Every structure is written in structure tokens, then in C-alpha cells.
Short mmCIF file of C-alpha atoms in Angstrom, two decimals:
data_model
loop_
_atom_site.label_atom_id
_atom_site.label_comp_id
_atom_site.label_asym_id
_atom_site.label_seq_id
_atom_site.Cartn_x
_atom_site.Cartn_y
_atom_site.Cartn_z
CA UNK A 1 7.27 -20.99 3.59
CA UNK A 2 6.38 -21.97 7.09
CA UNK A 3 3.87 -19.75 8.87
CA UNK A 4 4.54 -18.40 12.31
CA UNK A 5 2.25 -18.36 15.28
CA UNK A 6 -0.68 -15.99 14.89
CA UNK A 7 0.25 -13.90 17.92
CA UNK A 8 3.92 -13.43 17.06
CA UNK A 9 3.71 -11.92 13.55
CA UNK A 10 7.45 -12.22 12.96
CA UNK A 11 9.06 -11.12 9.72
CA UNK A 12 12.30 -11.65 7.88
CA UNK A 13 14.48 -8.62 7.35
CA UNK A 14 16.66 -8.15 4.26
CA UNK A 15 19.48 -10.06 5.95
CA UNK A 16 17.18 -13.02 6.54
CA UNK A 17 16.95 -12.61 10.30
CA UNK A 18 13.67 -13.01 12.10
CA UNK A 19 12.54 -9.92 14.00
CA UNK A 20 9.52 -9.80 16.28
CA UNK A 21 7.09 -6.97 15.71
CA UNK A 22 7.25 -5.68 19.28
CA UNK A 23 11.01 -5.34 19.08
CA UNK A 24 10.73 -3.58 15.72
CA UNK A 25 8.22 -0.91 16.81
CA UNK A 26 10.28 0.06 19.86
CA UNK A 27 13.79 -0.18 18.48
CA UNK A 28 13.50 -0.35 14.68
CA UNK A 29 14.33 2.47 12.31
CA UNK A 30 11.70 4.66 10.67
CA UNK A 31 11.31 4.08 6.93
CA UNK A 32 8.53 6.70 6.77
CA UNK A 33 8.61 9.74 9.03
CA UNK A 34 5.98 12.48 8.90
CA UNK A 35 6.02 15.59 11.09
CA UNK A 36 3.56 18.48 11.09
CA UNK A 37 2.30 17.55 7.61
CA UNK A 38 -0.34 19.92 6.27
CA UNK A 39 -2.14 20.29 2.95
CA UNK A 40 -4.64 23.04 2.21
CA UNK A 41 -6.65 23.85 -0.91
CA UNK A 42 -7.62 27.53 -0.84
CA UNK A 43 -9.54 27.82 2.44
CA UNK A 44 -9.99 24.08 2.97
CA UNK A 45 -7.47 22.18 5.13
CA UNK A 46 -7.48 18.57 3.93
CA UNK A 47 -4.60 17.40 6.16
CA UNK A 48 -3.97 19.33 9.33
CA UNK A 49 -0.57 19.10 11.07
CA UNK A 50 -0.28 15.31 11.31
CA UNK A 51 2.69 13.40 12.71
CA UNK A 52 3.35 9.66 12.53
CA UNK A 53 6.05 7.15 11.63
CA UNK A 54 6.23 3.71 10.04
CA UNK A 55 8.95 1.25 11.03
CA UNK A 56 10.97 -0.68 8.47
CA UNK A 57 9.32 -4.05 7.80
CA UNK A 58 6.06 -3.09 9.47
CA UNK A 59 2.50 -3.65 8.24
CA UNK A 60 0.94 -0.24 8.88
CA UNK A 61 -2.78 0.47 8.54
CA UNK A 62 -3.85 4.04 7.77
CA UNK A 63 -7.57 4.11 8.51
CA UNK A 64 -10.30 6.71 8.36
CA UNK A 65 -13.78 7.47 7.04
CA UNK A 66 -14.29 8.72 3.49
CA UNK A 67 -13.01 12.29 3.17
CA UNK A 68 -10.79 12.00 6.25
CA UNK A 69 -7.55 12.86 4.45
CA UNK A 70 -6.14 9.41 3.66
CA UNK A 71 -5.81 9.86 -0.09
CA UNK A 72 -4.37 13.36 0.25
CA UNK A 73 -1.74 12.07 2.68
CA UNK A 74 -0.78 9.18 0.41
CA UNK A 75 -0.49 11.54 -2.57
CA UNK A 76 1.98 13.67 -0.61
CA UNK A 77 3.99 10.61 0.47
CA UNK A 78 4.16 9.36 -3.12
CA UNK A 79 5.19 12.71 -4.72
CA UNK A 80 1.80 13.39 -6.37
CA UNK A 81 1.00 16.42 -4.19
CA UNK A 82 3.30 19.06 -2.74
CA UNK A 83 2.69 19.65 0.99
CA UNK A 84 1.62 23.07 2.22
CA UNK A 85 3.75 22.56 5.31
CA UNK A 86 5.56 20.00 7.42
CA UNK A 87 8.20 17.35 6.77
CA UNK A 88 8.22 13.94 5.08
CA UNK A 89 11.07 11.43 4.95
CA UNK A 90 10.57 8.37 2.74
CA UNK A 91 13.39 5.84 2.98
CA UNK A 92 15.67 8.74 3.86
CA UNK A 93 14.50 11.02 1.01
CA UNK A 94 12.30 14.11 0.87
CA UNK A 95 9.49 13.64 -1.72
CA UNK A 96 9.69 17.33 -2.69
CA UNK A 97 13.48 17.54 -3.03
CA UNK A 98 14.18 14.00 -4.30
CA UNK A 99 11.02 12.72 -6.02
CA UNK A 100 12.85 10.25 -8.28
CA UNK A 101 14.64 8.58 -5.34
CA UNK A 102 11.35 8.39 -3.43
CA UNK A 103 9.57 6.79 -6.41
CA UNK A 104 12.30 4.17 -6.65
CA UNK A 105 11.69 3.37 -2.98
CA UNK A 106 8.06 2.32 -3.22
CA UNK A 107 5.55 0.33 -5.21
CA UNK A 108 1.87 1.19 -5.26
CA UNK A 109 -1.40 -0.62 -5.90
CA UNK A 110 -4.14 1.91 -6.58
CA UNK A 111 -7.72 1.47 -5.41
CA UNK A 112 -8.96 1.60 -9.00
CA UNK A 113 -7.58 -0.88 -11.58
CA UNK A 114 -4.50 0.41 -13.41
CA UNK A 115 -3.54 -2.59 -15.56
CA UNK A 116 -3.60 -2.47 -19.35
CA UNK A 117 -6.31 -4.99 -20.15
CA UNK A 118 -5.21 -5.30 -23.79
CA UNK A 119 -1.81 -6.66 -22.70
CA UNK A 120 -0.99 -10.05 -21.21
CA UNK A 121 0.07 -10.55 -17.59
CA UNK A 122 3.69 -10.88 -18.69
CA UNK A 123 3.51 -7.79 -20.90
CA UNK A 124 2.10 -5.68 -18.06
CA UNK A 125 4.99 -6.79 -15.85
CA UNK A 126 7.55 -6.24 -18.62
CA UNK A 127 6.32 -2.72 -19.35
CA UNK A 128 6.42 -1.80 -15.67
CA UNK A 129 9.97 -3.12 -15.34
CA UNK A 130 11.10 -1.05 -18.32
CA UNK A 131 9.52 2.09 -16.83
CA UNK A 132 11.52 1.52 -13.65
CA UNK A 133 14.74 0.77 -15.49
CA UNK A 134 15.07 -2.79 -14.18
CA UNK A 135 17.84 -4.52 -16.21
CA UNK A 136 16.52 -7.06 -18.70
CA UNK A 137 18.04 -10.19 -17.12
CA UNK A 138 16.97 -9.15 -13.61
CA UNK A 139 13.55 -8.17 -14.91
CA UNK A 140 12.88 -11.56 -16.49
CA UNK A 141 13.93 -13.46 -13.36
CA UNK A 142 11.90 -11.17 -11.10
CA UNK A 143 8.78 -11.45 -13.28
CA UNK A 144 8.89 -15.24 -13.12
CA UNK A 145 9.54 -15.18 -9.36
CA UNK A 146 6.66 -12.83 -8.57
CA UNK A 147 4.12 -14.36 -10.95
CA UNK A 148 4.93 -17.74 -9.40
CA UNK A 149 4.40 -16.35 -5.89
CA UNK A 150 0.94 -15.01 -6.77
CA UNK A 151 0.11 -18.18 -8.74
CA UNK A 152 -0.16 -16.48 -12.13
CA UNK A 153 2.90 -17.86 -13.93
CA UNK A 154 0.74 -20.38 -15.78
CA UNK A 155 -1.50 -17.48 -16.87
CA UNK A 156 1.36 -15.20 -17.95
CA UNK A 157 0.31 -15.19 -21.60
CA UNK A 158 -3.39 -14.56 -20.88
CA UNK A 159 -4.79 -11.12 -21.63
CA UNK A 160 -5.64 -9.21 -18.46
CA UNK A 161 -9.21 -8.62 -19.69
CA UNK A 162 -9.81 -12.38 -19.32
CA UNK A 163 -8.75 -12.52 -15.65
CA UNK A 164 -11.02 -12.48 -12.62
CA UNK A 165 -11.00 -9.52 -10.24
CA UNK A 166 -8.89 -11.42 -7.71
CA UNK A 167 -6.33 -12.41 -10.34
CA UNK A 168 -6.03 -8.79 -11.48
CA UNK A 169 -5.41 -7.69 -7.89
CA UNK A 170 -2.70 -10.34 -7.47
CA UNK A 171 -1.09 -9.18 -10.70
CA UNK A 172 -1.11 -5.55 -9.53
CA UNK A 173 0.59 -6.55 -6.27
CA UNK A 174 3.24 -8.52 -8.17
CA UNK A 175 3.78 -5.58 -10.51
CA UNK A 176 4.18 -3.17 -7.59
CA UNK A 177 7.01 -5.31 -6.22
CA UNK A 178 8.89 -5.79 -9.49
CA UNK A 179 11.60 -3.17 -8.85
CA UNK A 180 12.36 -4.42 -5.28
CA UNK A 181 10.75 -1.47 -3.45
CA UNK A 182 11.31 -0.96 0.26
CA UNK A 183 7.69 0.14 0.74
CA UNK A 184 4.46 -1.10 -0.84
CA UNK A 185 1.39 1.17 -0.72
CA UNK A 186 -1.94 -0.66 -0.97
CA UNK A 187 -5.04 1.51 -1.34
CA UNK A 188 -8.07 -0.67 -0.56
CA UNK A 189 -6.33 -3.79 -1.97
CA UNK A 190 -9.32 -6.12 -1.55
CA UNK A 191 -12.19 -3.77 -2.37
CA UNK A 192 -15.07 -5.61 -4.03
CA UNK A 193 -13.54 -9.07 -3.72
CA UNK A 194 -15.29 -12.07 -2.16
CA UNK A 195 -14.13 -13.22 1.31
CA UNK A 196 -12.17 -16.22 -0.02
CA UNK A 197 -10.22 -14.05 -2.48
CA UNK A 198 -9.65 -11.37 0.16
CA UNK A 199 -8.10 -13.96 2.48
CA UNK A 200 -5.92 -15.27 -0.34
CA UNK A 201 -4.69 -11.75 -1.19
CA UNK A 202 -3.79 -11.08 2.43
CA UNK A 203 -1.93 -14.37 2.71
CA UNK A 204 0.25 -13.23 -0.21
CA UNK A 205 0.77 -9.78 1.30
CA UNK A 206 1.79 -11.14 4.71
CA UNK A 207 4.14 -13.69 3.18
CA UNK A 208 5.82 -10.98 1.07
CA UNK A 209 6.18 -8.82 4.16
CA UNK A 210 7.61 -11.69 6.17
CA UNK A 211 10.06 -13.10 3.66
CA UNK A 212 11.03 -10.07 1.57
CA UNK A 213 11.03 -7.59 4.44
CA UNK A 214 8.94 -5.09 2.45
CA UNK A 215 7.12 -2.47 4.52
CA UNK A 216 3.34 -2.45 3.88
CA UNK A 217 1.33 0.79 4.14
CA UNK A 218 -2.34 0.11 3.47
CA UNK A 219 -5.82 1.58 3.68
CA UNK A 220 -9.00 -0.43 4.03
CA UNK A 221 -12.61 -0.10 5.12
CA UNK A 222 -12.64 -3.76 6.16
CA UNK A 223 -11.74 -3.36 9.82
CA UNK A 224 -11.31 -7.11 10.34
CA UNK A 225 -8.47 -7.04 7.78
CA UNK A 226 -6.65 -4.32 9.69
CA UNK A 227 -7.26 -6.10 12.99
CA UNK A 228 -5.74 -9.34 11.68
CA UNK A 229 -2.89 -7.99 9.58
CA UNK A 230 -1.67 -4.64 10.90
CA UNK A 231 1.21 -4.40 13.33
CA UNK A 232 0.37 -0.75 13.97
CA UNK A 233 -2.58 1.51 13.15
CA UNK A 234 -3.19 5.25 12.74
CA UNK A 235 -6.73 6.59 12.39
CA UNK A 236 -7.25 9.93 10.64
CA UNK A 237 -10.50 11.90 10.69
CA UNK A 238 -11.29 15.39 9.41
CA UNK A 239 -7.65 15.86 8.45
CA UNK A 240 -6.17 15.02 11.85
CA UNK A 241 -4.79 11.81 13.32
CA UNK A 242 -6.98 11.06 16.31
CA UNK A 243 -5.29 7.91 17.65
CA UNK A 244 -2.36 5.58 17.01
CA UNK A 245 -1.42 2.18 18.40
CA UNK A 246 -1.85 -1.54 18.00
CA UNK A 247 -5.30 -3.02 17.52
CA UNK A 248 -5.33 -4.18 21.14
CA UNK A 249 -4.30 -0.73 22.36
CA UNK A 250 -7.06 0.97 20.36
CA UNK A 251 -9.68 -1.45 21.72
CA UNK A 252 -8.42 -0.95 25.26
CA UNK A 253 -8.51 2.85 24.95
CA UNK A 254 -12.10 2.80 23.65
CA UNK A 255 -13.39 0.00 25.88
CA UNK A 256 -14.46 -2.09 22.89
CA UNK A 257 -13.95 -5.68 21.83
CA UNK A 258 -13.30 -5.25 18.09
CA UNK A 259 -11.40 -2.79 15.94
CA UNK A 260 -14.60 -1.99 14.04
CA UNK A 261 -16.33 -0.98 17.26
CA UNK A 262 -13.28 1.07 18.28
CA UNK A 263 -13.26 2.78 14.87
CA UNK A 264 -16.95 3.74 15.12
CA UNK A 265 -16.52 4.92 18.70
CA UNK A 266 -13.71 7.23 17.56
CA UNK A 267 -15.15 8.50 14.27
CA UNK A 268 -18.92 8.37 14.86
CA UNK A 269 -21.81 6.95 12.86
CA UNK A 270 -22.23 9.73 10.28
CA UNK A 271 -21.91 8.84 6.61
CA UNK A 272 -19.05 10.57 4.79
CA UNK A 273 -18.57 11.59 1.18
CA UNK A 274 -15.94 9.98 -1.01
CA UNK A 275 -12.53 11.65 -1.09
CA UNK A 276 -12.11 11.58 -4.86
CA UNK A 277 -14.12 10.84 -7.96
CA UNK A 278 -13.18 8.13 -10.49
CA UNK A 279 -12.01 10.95 -12.79
CA UNK A 280 -9.62 12.17 -10.11
CA UNK A 281 -8.25 8.63 -9.65
CA UNK A 282 -7.58 8.49 -13.41
CA UNK A 283 -5.71 11.79 -13.19
CA UNK A 284 -3.63 10.44 -10.30
CA UNK A 285 -2.68 7.36 -12.34
CA UNK A 286 -1.68 9.51 -15.30
CA UNK A 287 0.44 11.89 -13.18
CA UNK A 288 2.17 9.04 -11.37
CA UNK A 289 3.15 7.02 -14.43
CA UNK A 290 4.04 10.16 -16.38
CA UNK A 291 6.50 10.87 -13.59
CA UNK A 292 8.08 7.45 -14.13
CA UNK A 293 9.06 8.44 -17.69
CA UNK A 294 10.97 11.58 -16.72
#
């Protein structure tokens, strides 16, 4: 695969045609559309009347401090939470009315590990393909293709518990793409990884976006990752989206020279609490994969 110029960030759509990002944001179709989305828990409003869209084939960064409403929003997009109000369209489907069709439309890589460490790389992929109903012949070809892309085909028979953290993350990304989703959700995909592994992971993600046309929706606390990779950014704080635009637009609006400085200028210096405990993340995993079996 030949890389493109750093400033252009072109991608390949599903027909194999190159499309520049600028053209896509202005004229492309929305694969995710959110309008007036709200989620409340008793008297607490976690997400408060937010509106945004993600274009097909875009790399979209959804940023915010801990407790800002990111995880709650993603749970509503991915059918794990029912909205209190507002509208969501995911690849043309409503997550409340058509949850199965929505789940077929996306892959997801959770912040916390979700691989079965007592299975091999190949077995984890195989099990995931069966859950999604991928036909056996297609499944075998796709597993080889994806494990080759993330440089794990030679480790396919290794137990996951023997892999490094970076290898596990690459396997989770490959697994999330097994059923040819239109959208890939990445929740802190490089959390806890060393800089070299983080760069390697992002090279894979950008290549998959460019050559498979998959839309990437990601969260991260590494602002330099969002600045380098994201075509478009939305920042949420205290349940409301406070700004949207490209990295350059956000820096221009805040009079700063880096996305990290822009982020701090917009959200402040106060420390925030985590959105969810490890126990809650485990519950999310269980609910999501239980939904796959229905």
C-alpha cells in the first residue's frame, strides 16, 4: 500500500475510488447522524441534547474529559443504552427500532481487553465470526486476510495470554473488522501502550480506513493522536458538545498552536472522575456479546 501525502489524508471508498477528506465532509453522506440526543439517569443528565454527524469513510474523534458523556453516547450508538430523547441513525438504522441491523453495521474495540486469553488468536477470530454469522468459507479467508494485515498470521496458533499488549490490541482490531462492518468504534485503542506500538496501531487503523473505506469513530486522551489522525473532531464536556471542526479549526478558534492546548482551553484544568468502573465495563461487554447471540 502506498501512503499518501500527510496533508491530503485521502481514502479509498468501497468502489476503490480515491476521495479527498475535504470533499467528503462537505458533500459526503452521513453514516452516523445524531440529533437532540439525551440520556438521563433519575435526576442526572449524562448526555444533554447533542447533535453531530459522521461522514462515511471519515476518521472521527470524539473527545472529552473523564465523565464528559463519551461512554454514555457510545453505548447509545451501539444499542447498549436506550436514549431518553433524540434521534440516532446508524448506517440508515435506528438503534432502538433495529438493534440487530445496527450491530451488523459496526465493529467495536473496547477500552478494556475483551479477548479470551485461554484461546488462540485464530480461535478468538473464529468464535467472533460464528457469533456474527459469517459463512465458514468467507470467515476463513477473512481471518487470514486480517491477521496478515496486523502481522499476526504467524502467531495465529499462539494463546492470547502469551501475547504482548500491542499484539492483543492488533488482534482486537482485526476481530472487530471480521464481519466487514461499515463503522469501527475504538475506545482508547492505544491506552497503556508504548509510543512505538501506538504509532504502529495507528498505521494499521489509517491503512484500513484508506483501503477498506471503513469509518473510524474513536476516543482518546492522547491529543497528538487525534491531531494526526482525525479528519473531524467533536469535543463533549459535561454532557454537551462544546465545539466541532477540524484540528486546525479548533486551534484557530481557541488561538492555540496544538490540539492539546485547544482542548485544555475549552475544557479547563480541573481533574475529572472516571466515567465507569472496571465492573461496569465488564457488564457492558457481557450485554453486548449476549446481544450477538439473540
